[in-house]
Amino acid sequence: MEEQLDIRRYLTMIGRWWWLIAGCAALAAVSAFVISSIIPPTYEASAVVIITEPQYQMQFDPRFTVEEWAPAYKAFPTLAESDGVLGRVVETYTPSPAARIEDWSIEELAEMVESSSEGDPSLVVLKVSSRSPEDAAGIASAWAQALVDQGNRIYAVSEDDVAFFEAQAAQAKAALDDADADLVAFQGQNQANILQAELSSLLRFQTDYLADQRAITYLLQDIEALRGQLARQPADRPSSLSDDLTMLFLQIKAFNASASAPIQLQVNSTESLSSRSLSEQIAFLDDLADVLETKAKEIASQAAALEPEILALQRQLQEIQLEQSRLERARSLAYETYMALARKLEEARITAQGNDGMLQVGSRAAVPVEPASPHRAVNTALACMVGGLLGVGAALLFEYLDDKVRTPEDVDRHLGIKTLGAIGRLAGDEALVTLAEPLSPASEAFRTLSTNVRCAGVGDSVRTLLVTGVGSADGKTTTAANLAVALAQAGLVVTVVDADLRRPRQHRLFGLDAQGGLARSLAEGGMDGRLQPSQVERLSILPAGERASNPPQLLNSQHLRDILDDLARKADVVIVDSPPVLAVTDAAILAQAVDGVLLVIDAGETAQDAARQAAESLQQVGAHLVGAVLNKVPTRRGGYYDRQGYYGDGDEKQNRRAQVAPAPERQ
């Protein structure tokens, strides 16, 4: 609901400020149209350059295959706007005077051109803007041709490239021949086989020495074992046959050194082959061990003497092998380089013969007929929209800065009460418009107000109604008088009490005698026939009488309540006209003596804070605010007053008045 109210509020605001919004939109549209008409037209022409895939693809190394030709497409738009290409255009094309170009230079041309791929990287779209349509097309075509020439010079294979590859292939062939010659010469002086034979002979000697050393080691272990066995025997025991045989074999092995494992004979006979004692046999074993150890030292010395010779031969062989490997690698590299350059040379020759250039002019620029800018219709429409938005913004700003109560929404938002009616501004001689012009929109507005106040309980639960205003010029007196006439015309018995003892006016509106009235009645405690009839049937007036010097004291008395109660018993509605709320305290005093209060607000003049303060003052004394009346509402067509108060011809108004049922006669 609040969202709908907000929308209504904005729509109302737009309707109120439509002249400002329309003026801003019209001013902006006219300005845009004039400016667009003054600005010289600019024409735009476009040429297209196509990037094609070459027929032959060059491949440097056959081990790596090229599946797709993918040139740097993004480079071509940048290349098109480079100084080299633009400079070529400046040199080859001369613009006409119609182009209005004072300084034909690269800088001037750069401001006129734009290149892009427009989603397809194989196309380069070249756009040129100029005051002259012929020059726009001519510059675009010259620019396309300059880009094609420059691109083909950079990316295409030419005779110079073929000559370059021929020179490179010749150098690679010479390097291959040199590598072959170096390898052949080295192999002719190679002594690797001789050195290898010498090294093999020395290694065999070294192996034999090592084998003798192992055999002597085994013999020494056997001798040590036999000596230990003999040493554990009794000294007087003669040597056995087994011991003698073992010693015999040890002697044989010591001189032959051919056995590779220890020897231990097991003989059961105790007879001896020699007459040596155990001590003699042990001494013999010791001598034999000394001889073997001496021999082992000689073998170790001979083996050590072979080490330097073996190492020297190994170094010589390693150097020869490294040099041969280096020469073979150099020869292999020279061969691969030569073969790659030979293939590349052949591919370059084929490509140079069959290549027409991978950049081609796909479409030359045509002379434009319509200018590209300015677009007067588009500019005018956009300016109108922007002007309208600025007008709406200005209206919102004015609404934000405006602190006046203007609409029923303002009353509801700031005061929290309903608006029961909206009355247009009346002329000075139209105070009682409901009598002077009963078919006017203002009279219809008062009849609408009377209907709404009756729906709010006036004439039923609200028998006495105080009509007051926020300020002194809100029109509360005329509102009270015309409301009373409308209620009386609707069939109610109405009494108007002029309780404004400071500036009474009700007697003037109805042309009555001002003598006596309410002031004398309050002073004497009774009306005594001071209630006067009016020219309207069922409507009586109690004028204020003479101006009183102490209105608050007179009004704040039981006599006032008694008079109002007496009048309420005789009439359906008693309407009390009082001074404004914020001017004096009379309205607050009277509000406590009536059943309801109708607050009149001067639309467009009463400040929001003042209206809020008036409503709060009445509520603080316990007054029942039945609603508010917006008075002096602007009567322009389509406004709130026009929608609420005007219904067409007099017959329709009479029908509308007939819908209000007359009040029942009082008993």
Coordinates of N, CA, C and O in Angstrom, one line a residue, residues 391-511:
G391 N 14.4 17.7 -15.9 CA 13.2 18.3 -15.4 C 12.6 17.6 -14.2 O 12.2 18.2 -13.2
V392 N 12.6 16.2 -14.3 CA 12.1 15.4 -13.2 C 13.0 15.6 -12.0 O 12.5 15.7 -10.8
G393 N 14.3 15.7 -12.2 CA 15.2 15.9 -11.1 C 15.0 17.2 -10.5 O 15.0 17.4 -9.2
A394 N 14.8 18.3 -11.3 CA 14.5 19.6 -10.8 C 13.2 19.6 -10.0 O 13.1 20.2 -8.9
A395 N 12.2 18.9 -10.5 CA 10.9 18.9 -9.8 C 11.1 18.2 -8.4 O 10.5 18.6 -7.4
L396 N 11.9 17.1 -8.4 CA 12.1 16.4 -7.1 C 12.9 17.3 -6.2 O 12.6 17.3 -5.0
L397 N 13.8 18.1 -6.7 CA 14.5 19.0 -5.8 C 13.6 20.1 -5.3 O 13.6 20.4 -4.1
F398 N 12.7 20.6 -6.1 CA 11.8 21.6 -5.7 C 10.8 21.0 -4.6 O 10.5 21.7 -3.6
E399 N 10.4 19.8 -4.9 CA 9.5 19.1 -4.0 C 10.2 18.9 -2.6 O 9.6 19.0 -1.5
Y400 N 11.5 18.6 -2.7 CA 12.2 18.3 -1.4 C 12.4 19.6 -0.7 O 12.3 19.7 0.6
L401 N 12.7 20.7 -1.4 CA 12.9 22.0 -0.7 C 11.6 22.7 -0.4 O 11.5 23.6 0.5
D402 N 10.4 22.2 -1.0 CA 9.1 22.8 -0.7 C 8.6 22.3 0.7 O 8.4 21.1 0.8
D403 N 8.3 23.2 1.6 CA 7.8 22.8 2.9 C 6.3 23.1 3.1 O 5.8 23.2 4.2
K404 N 5.6 23.4 2.0 CA 4.2 23.7 2.0 C 3.3 22.4 1.9 O 3.7 21.5 1.3
V405 N 2.1 22.5 2.5 CA 1.2 21.5 2.4 C 0.4 21.8 1.1 O -0.3 22.8 1.0
R406 N 0.4 20.8 0.1 CA -0.2 21.1 -1.1 C -1.2 20.0 -1.5 O -2.2 20.3 -2.2
T407 N -1.1 18.8 -1.1 CA -1.9 17.7 -1.5 C -2.4 16.9 -0.4 O -1.9 17.0 0.8
P408 N -3.5 16.1 -0.6 CA -4.0 15.2 0.5 C -2.9 14.3 1.0 O -2.9 13.9 2.2
E409 N -2.0 13.9 0.1 CA -0.9 13.0 0.5 C 0.0 13.7 1.6 O 0.5 13.1 2.5
D410 N 0.2 15.0 1.3 CA 1.0 15.8 2.3 C 0.3 15.8 3.7 O 0.9 15.7 4.7
V411 N -1.0 16.0 3.6 CA -1.8 16.0 4.9 C -1.7 14.7 5.6 O -1.5 14.6 6.8
D412 N -1.9 13.6 4.9 CA -1.8 12.3 5.5 C -0.4 12.0 6.0 O -0.3 11.4 7.1
R413 N 0.6 12.4 5.2 CA 2.0 12.1 5.6 C 2.5 12.9 6.8 O 3.1 12.4 7.7
H414 N 2.1 14.2 6.9 CA 2.7 15.1 7.9 C 1.7 15.2 9.1 O 2.2 15.5 10.2
L415 N 0.4 15.1 8.9 CA -0.5 15.3 10.0 C -1.2 14.0 10.5 O -1.7 14.0 11.6
G416 N -1.2 13.0 9.6 CA -1.8 11.8 10.0 C -3.3 11.8 10.0 O -4.0 10.9 10.7
I417 N -4.0 12.7 9.3 CA -5.4 12.8 9.2 C -5.9 12.8 7.8 O -5.1 13.0 6.9
K418 N -7.1 12.5 7.5 CA -7.6 12.4 6.2 C -8.1 13.7 5.7 O -8.5 14.6 6.4
T419 N -8.0 13.9 4.4 CA -8.5 15.1 3.7 C -9.9 14.8 3.2 O -10.2 13.9 2.4
L420 N -10.9 15.6 3.8 CA -12.3 15.3 3.5 C -12.8 16.2 2.3 O -13.8 15.9 1.7
G421 N -12.0 17.1 1.9 CA -12.4 18.0 0.7 C -11.3 18.8 0.2 O -10.3 19.1 1.0
A422 N -11.4 19.3 -1.0 CA -10.4 20.2 -1.6 C -11.2 21.3 -2.3 O -12.0 21.0 -3.2
I423 N -11.1 22.5 -1.9 CA -11.8 23.6 -2.4 C -10.9 24.5 -3.2 O -9.8 24.8 -2.8
G424 N -11.4 25.0 -4.4 CA -10.6 25.9 -5.2 C -10.6 27.3 -4.6 O -11.4 27.7 -3.7
R425 N -9.7 28.1 -5.2 CA -9.6 29.5 -4.8 C -10.9 30.2 -5.3 O -11.2 30.2 -6.5
L426 N -11.5 31.0 -4.3 CA -12.7 31.7 -4.7 C -12.4 33.2 -4.9 O -11.5 33.8 -4.3
A427 N -13.2 33.9 -5.7 CA -13.1 35.3 -6.0 C -13.6 36.1 -4.8 O -14.4 35.5 -4.0
G428 N -13.3 37.3 -4.7 CA -13.7 38.1 -3.5 C -15.2 38.2 -3.4 O -15.7 38.3 -2.3
D429 N -15.9 38.3 -4.5 CA -17.4 38.4 -4.4 C -18.1 37.1 -4.5 O -19.3 37.0 -4.7
E430 N -17.4 36.0 -4.3 CA -18.0 34.6 -4.3 C -17.8 34.0 -3.0 O -17.6 32.8 -2.9
A431 N -18.0 34.7 -1.9 CA -17.8 34.1 -0.6 C -18.8 32.9 -0.3 O -18.4 31.8 0.0
L432 N -20.1 33.2 -0.6 CA -21.1 32.1 -0.5 C -21.4 31.6 -1.9 O -22.4 31.8 -2.5
V433 N -20.4 30.9 -2.4 CA -20.5 30.4 -3.7 C -21.6 29.3 -3.9 O -22.2 29.2 -4.9
T434 N -21.9 28.6 -2.8 CA -23.0 27.6 -2.8 C -24.3 28.3 -3.1 O -25.3 27.6 -3.6
L435 N -24.5 29.6 -2.7 CA -25.7 30.3 -3.0 C -25.6 31.1 -4.3 O -26.6 31.1 -5.1
A436 N -24.5 31.7 -4.6 CA -24.3 32.6 -5.7 C -24.2 31.8 -7.0 O -24.8 32.1 -8.0
E437 N -23.5 30.7 -7.0 CA -23.3 29.8 -8.2 C -23.4 28.4 -7.8 O -22.4 27.6 -7.6
P438 N -24.6 27.9 -7.6 CA -24.8 26.5 -7.1 C -24.3 25.4 -8.1 O -24.1 24.3 -7.7
L439 N -24.1 25.8 -9.4 CA -23.7 24.8 -10.4 C -22.2 24.9 -10.7 O -21.7 24.2 -11.6
S440 N -21.5 25.7 -10.0 CA -20.1 25.9 -10.2 C -19.3 24.7 -9.6 O -19.7 24.0 -8.7
P441 N -18.0 24.5 -10.1 CA -17.2 23.4 -9.5 C -16.9 23.7 -8.1 O -16.8 22.7 -7.3
A442 N -16.8 24.9 -7.6 CA -16.6 25.2 -6.2 C -17.8 24.7 -5.4 O -17.6 24.1 -4.3
S443 N -19.0 25.0 -5.8 CA -20.2 24.5 -5.1 C -20.2 23.0 -5.0 O -20.6 22.4 -4.0
E444 N -19.8 22.3 -6.1 CA -19.8 20.9 -6.1 C -18.7 20.4 -5.1 O -18.9 19.4 -4.5
A445 N -17.6 21.1 -5.0 CA -16.6 20.7 -4.1 C -17.1 20.8 -2.6 O -16.8 19.9 -1.8
F446 N -17.9 21.8 -2.3 CA -18.5 22.0 -1.0 C -19.5 20.9 -0.7 O -19.6 20.4 0.4
R447 N -20.3 20.5 -1.8 CA -21.2 19.4 -1.6 C -20.5 18.1 -1.3 O -20.9 17.3 -0.6
T448 N -19.4 17.9 -2.0 CA -18.6 16.7 -1.8 C -18.0 16.8 -0.4 O -18.0 15.7 0.3
L449 N -17.6 17.9 0.1 CA -17.1 18.0 1.5 C -18.2 17.7 2.5 O -18.0 17.0 3.5
S450 N -19.5 18.2 2.2 CA -20.6 17.9 3.1 C -20.8 16.4 3.2 O -21.1 15.9 4.2
T451 N -20.8 15.8 2.0 CA -21.0 14.3 2.0 C -19.9 13.6 2.8 O -20.2 12.7 3.6
N452 N -18.7 14.0 2.6 CA -17.6 13.4 3.4 C -17.6 13.6 4.9 O -17.3 12.7 5.6
V453 N -18.0 14.8 5.3 CA -18.1 15.1 6.7 C -19.2 14.3 7.3 O -19.2 13.8 8.5
R454 N -20.3 14.1 6.6 CA -21.4 13.2 7.1 C -21.0 11.8 7.2 O -21.3 11.1 8.2
C455 N -20.1 11.3 6.3 CA -19.6 10.0 6.4 C -18.6 9.8 7.6 O -18.4 8.8 8.1
A456 N -18.0 11.0 8.0 CA -17.1 11.0 9.1 C -17.9 11.1 10.4 O -17.2 11.1 11.5
G457 N -19.2 11.1 10.4 CA -20.0 11.1 11.6 C -20.7 12.4 11.9 O -21.4 12.5 13.0
V458 N -20.5 13.5 11.2 CA -21.1 14.7 11.4 C -22.6 14.6 11.2 O -23.0 14.1 10.1
G459 N -23.4 15.0 12.2 CA -24.9 14.9 12.1 C -25.3 13.6 12.8 O -26.5 13.4 13.0
D460 N -24.4 12.8 13.2 CA -24.7 11.5 13.9 C -24.0 11.6 15.3 O -24.6 12.1 16.3
S461 N -22.8 11.0 15.3 CA -22.1 11.1 16.6 C -21.4 12.4 16.8 O -21.2 12.8 17.9
V462 N -21.2 13.1 15.8 CA -20.6 14.5 15.8 C -21.7 15.5 15.5 O -22.0 15.7 14.4
R463 N -22.3 16.1 16.6 CA -23.4 17.0 16.5 C -22.8 18.4 16.4 O -23.5 19.3 15.8
T464 N -21.7 18.7 17.1 CA -21.1 20.0 17.1 C -19.8 19.9 16.4 O -18.9 19.2 16.9
L465 N -19.5 20.7 15.4 CA -18.3 20.6 14.6 C -17.6 22.0 14.6 O -18.3 23.0 14.2
L466 N -16.4 22.0 15.1 CA -15.6 23.3 15.1 C -14.8 23.3 13.7 O -14.1 22.4 13.4
V467 N -15.0 24.5 13.0 CA -14.2 24.7 11.8 C -13.2 25.8 12.1 O -13.6 26.9 12.4
T468 N -11.9 25.4 12.0 CA -10.9 26.4 12.3 C -9.8 26.2 11.3 O -9.8 25.2 10.5
G469 N -8.8 27.1 11.3 CA -7.7 27.1 10.4 C -6.4 27.1 11.1 O -6.3 27.4 12.3
V470 N -5.3 26.9 10.3 CA -4.0 26.9 10.8 C -3.6 28.4 11.0 O -3.1 28.8 12.1
G471 N -3.7 29.2 10.0 CA -3.4 30.6 10.0 C -4.6 31.5 9.8 O -5.7 31.1 9.6
S472 N -4.3 32.8 9.8 CA -5.4 33.8 9.7 C -6.0 33.9 8.3 O -7.1 34.5 8.1
A473 N -5.3 33.4 7.3 CA -5.8 33.6 5.9 C -6.1 32.3 5.2 O -6.0 32.1 4.0
D474 N -6.5 31.2 6.0 CA -6.7 29.9 5.5 C -8.1 29.8 4.9 O -8.4 28.8 4.2
G475 N -9.1 30.7 5.1 CA -10.4 30.6 4.6 C -11.3 29.8 5.4 O -12.3 29.2 4.8
K476 N -11.1 29.7 6.7 CA -12.0 28.9 7.5 C -13.4 29.4 7.6 O -14.4 28.6 7.7
T477 N -13.6 30.7 7.6 CA -14.9 31.3 7.7 C -15.8 31.0 6.5 O -16.9 30.5 6.6
T478 N -15.3 31.2 5.3 CA -16.0 30.9 4.1 C -16.3 29.4 4.0 O -17.3 28.9 3.5
T479 N -15.3 28.6 4.4 CA -15.5 27.1 4.4 C -16.6 26.7 5.3 O -17.5 25.9 5.0
A480 N -16.7 27.3 6.5 CA -17.7 27.0 7.5 C -19.1 27.4 6.9 O -20.1 26.6 7.0
A481 N -19.2 28.6 6.3 CA -20.4 29.1 5.8 C -20.9 28.2 4.7 O -22.1 27.8 4.6
N482 N -20.1 28.0 3.7 CA -20.5 27.2 2.5 C -20.8 25.7 2.9 O -21.7 25.1 2.3
L483 N -20.0 25.2 3.9 CA -20.3 23.8 4.3 C -21.7 23.8 5.0 O -22.5 22.8 4.8
A484 N -22.0 24.8 5.8 CA -23.4 24.8 6.4 C -24.5 24.9 5.4 O -25.5 24.3 5.5
V485 N -24.3 25.8 4.3 CA -25.3 25.8 3.3 C -25.4 24.5 2.6 O -26.6 24.1 2.3
A486 N -24.3 23.8 2.3 CA -24.4 22.5 1.6 C -25.1 21.5 2.4 O -25.9 20.7 1.9
L487 N -24.9 21.5 3.7 CA -25.5 20.5 4.6 C -27.0 20.8 4.7 O -27.9 19.9 4.7
A488 N -27.3 22.1 4.7 CA -28.8 22.5 4.8 C -29.5 22.2 3.5 O -30.6 21.7 3.5
Q489 N -28.8 22.4 2.4 CA -29.4 22.0 1.1 C -29.6 20.5 0.9 O -30.4 20.0 0.2
A490 N -28.7 19.7 1.7 CA -28.9 18.3 1.7 C -30.0 17.8 2.6 O -30.2 16.6 2.7
G491 N -30.7 18.7 3.3 CA -31.8 18.3 4.2 C -31.5 18.3 5.7 O -32.4 17.9 6.4
L492 N -30.4 18.7 6.1 CA -30.1 18.8 7.5 C -30.4 20.1 8.1 O -30.4 21.2 7.4
V493 N -30.8 20.1 9.4 CA -31.0 21.4 10.1 C -29.7 21.8 10.7 O -29.1 21.1 11.4
V494 N -29.2 22.9 10.2 CA -27.9 23.4 10.5 C -27.9 24.7 11.2 O -28.7 25.6 10.9
T495 N -27.1 24.9 12.2 CA -26.9 26.2 12.9 C -25.4 26.5 12.9 O -24.6 25.7 13.2
V496 N -25.2 27.8 12.5 CA -23.8 28.3 12.4 C -23.6 29.2 13.6 O -24.4 30.2 13.8
V497 N -22.6 28.9 14.4 CA -22.2 29.8 15.5 C -20.9 30.5 15.2 O -19.9 29.8 15.0
D498 N -20.9 31.8 15.1 CA -19.7 32.6 14.9 C -19.0 32.8 16.2 O -19.3 33.7 17.0
A499 N -18.0 31.9 16.5 CA -17.3 32.0 17.8 C -16.0 32.8 17.6 O -15.2 32.8 18.6
D500 N -15.8 33.4 16.5 CA -14.6 34.3 16.3 C -14.9 35.7 16.9 O -15.4 36.6 16.2
L501 N -14.8 35.8 18.2 CA -15.1 37.1 18.8 C -14.1 38.2 18.6 O -14.3 39.3 19.0
R502 N -13.1 37.9 17.8 CA -12.1 38.9 17.6 C -12.3 39.5 16.2 O -12.2 40.8 16.0
R503 N -12.6 38.7 15.2 CA -12.8 39.2 13.8 C -14.1 38.5 13.3 O -13.9 37.6 12.4
P504 N -15.2 38.7 13.7 CA -16.4 38.0 13.3 C -16.7 38.4 11.8 O -16.6 39.6 11.4
R505 N -17.2 37.4 11.0 CA -17.5 37.7 9.6 C -18.8 36.9 9.2 O -19.3 37.2 8.1
Q506 N -19.3 36.0 9.9 CA -20.4 35.2 9.4 C -21.7 36.1 9.2 O -22.4 35.9 8.2
H507 N -21.9 37.1 10.0 CA -23.1 38.0 9.8 C -22.9 38.8 8.5 O -23.9 39.1 7.8
R508 N -21.7 39.1 8.1 CA -21.5 39.8 6.8 C -21.8 38.9 5.6 O -22.4 39.3 4.6
L509 N -21.4 37.6 5.7 CA -21.6 36.7 4.6 C -23.1 36.5 4.4 O -23.5 36.4 3.2
F510 N -23.9 36.4 5.5 CA -25.3 36.1 5.3 C -26.1 37.4 5.4 O -27.4 37.3 5.3
G511 N -25.5 38.6 5.5 CA -26.2 39.8 5.5 C -27.1 40.0 6.7 O -28.3 40.4 6.6

